Coordinates of C-alpha atoms in Angstrom, one line a residue:
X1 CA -8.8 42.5 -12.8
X2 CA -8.1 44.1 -9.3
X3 CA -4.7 43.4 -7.3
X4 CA -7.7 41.4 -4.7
X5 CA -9.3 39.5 -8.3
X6 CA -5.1 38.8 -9.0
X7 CA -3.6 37.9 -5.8
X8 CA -7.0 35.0 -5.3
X9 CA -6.3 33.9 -8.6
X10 CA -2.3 33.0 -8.0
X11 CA -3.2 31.4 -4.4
X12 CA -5.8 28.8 -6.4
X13 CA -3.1 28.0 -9.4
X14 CA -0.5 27.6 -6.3
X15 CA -2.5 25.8 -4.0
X16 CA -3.8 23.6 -7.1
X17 CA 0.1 23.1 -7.9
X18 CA 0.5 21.6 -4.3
X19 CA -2.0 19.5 -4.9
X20 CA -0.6 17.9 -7.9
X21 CA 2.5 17.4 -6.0
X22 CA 1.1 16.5 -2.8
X23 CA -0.7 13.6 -5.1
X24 CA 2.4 12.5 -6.6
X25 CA 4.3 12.4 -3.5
X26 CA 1.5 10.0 -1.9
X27 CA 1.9 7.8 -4.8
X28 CA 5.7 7.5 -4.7
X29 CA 5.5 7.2 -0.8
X30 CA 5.7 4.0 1.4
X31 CA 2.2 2.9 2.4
X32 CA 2.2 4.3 6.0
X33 CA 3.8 8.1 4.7
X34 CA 1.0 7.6 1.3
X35 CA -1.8 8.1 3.6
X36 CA 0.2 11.4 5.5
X37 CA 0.7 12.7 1.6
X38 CA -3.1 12.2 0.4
X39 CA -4.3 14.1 3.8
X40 CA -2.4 16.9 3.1
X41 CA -3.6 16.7 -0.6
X42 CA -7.2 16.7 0.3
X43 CA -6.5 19.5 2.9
X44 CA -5.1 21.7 -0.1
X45 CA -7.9 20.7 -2.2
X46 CA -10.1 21.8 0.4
X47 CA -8.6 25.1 0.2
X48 CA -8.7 25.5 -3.6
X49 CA -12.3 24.9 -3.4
X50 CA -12.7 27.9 -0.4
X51 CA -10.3 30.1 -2.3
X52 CA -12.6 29.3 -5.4
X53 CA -15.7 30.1 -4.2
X54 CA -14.3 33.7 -2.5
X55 CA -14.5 34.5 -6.4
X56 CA -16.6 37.5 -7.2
X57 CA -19.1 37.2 -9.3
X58 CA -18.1 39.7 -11.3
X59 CA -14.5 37.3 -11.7
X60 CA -16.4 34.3 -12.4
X61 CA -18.5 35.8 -15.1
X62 CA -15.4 36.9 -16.5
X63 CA -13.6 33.6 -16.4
X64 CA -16.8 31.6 -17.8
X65 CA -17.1 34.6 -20.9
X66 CA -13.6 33.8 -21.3
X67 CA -13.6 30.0 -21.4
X68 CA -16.9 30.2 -23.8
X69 CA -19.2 29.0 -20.9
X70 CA -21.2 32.8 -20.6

């Protein structure tokens, strides 16, 4: 793995983290600050999902052989 493959691959397990804790903040909020907390959740699920898909494919057929999905 590449420092590029390396650096992609902590930015999706952090952003992933933030939205786990973005999540749980929106369900421990007051109503009107819940729906601030779930935005910001869905805007760092948006980004996993761009980070994800800036994945080589050389990366993902990697990950899948590793998981037992290649």
């Amino acid at each position: 793995m590449n420092d590029r493959e390396m650096e992609l691959e902590d930015l999706i397990t952090s952003r992933s983290g933030d939205v786990l804790r973005l999540k749980a903040k929106a369900d421990a909020a007051m109503p009107e600050m819940a729906k601030v907390w779930r935005d910001e959740a869905r805007r760092a699920a948006a980004d996993v999902a761009r980070l994800v898909a800036m994945r080589s494919p050389e990366a993902v057929r990697r990950l899948e052989r590793e998981r037992g999905l290649g």
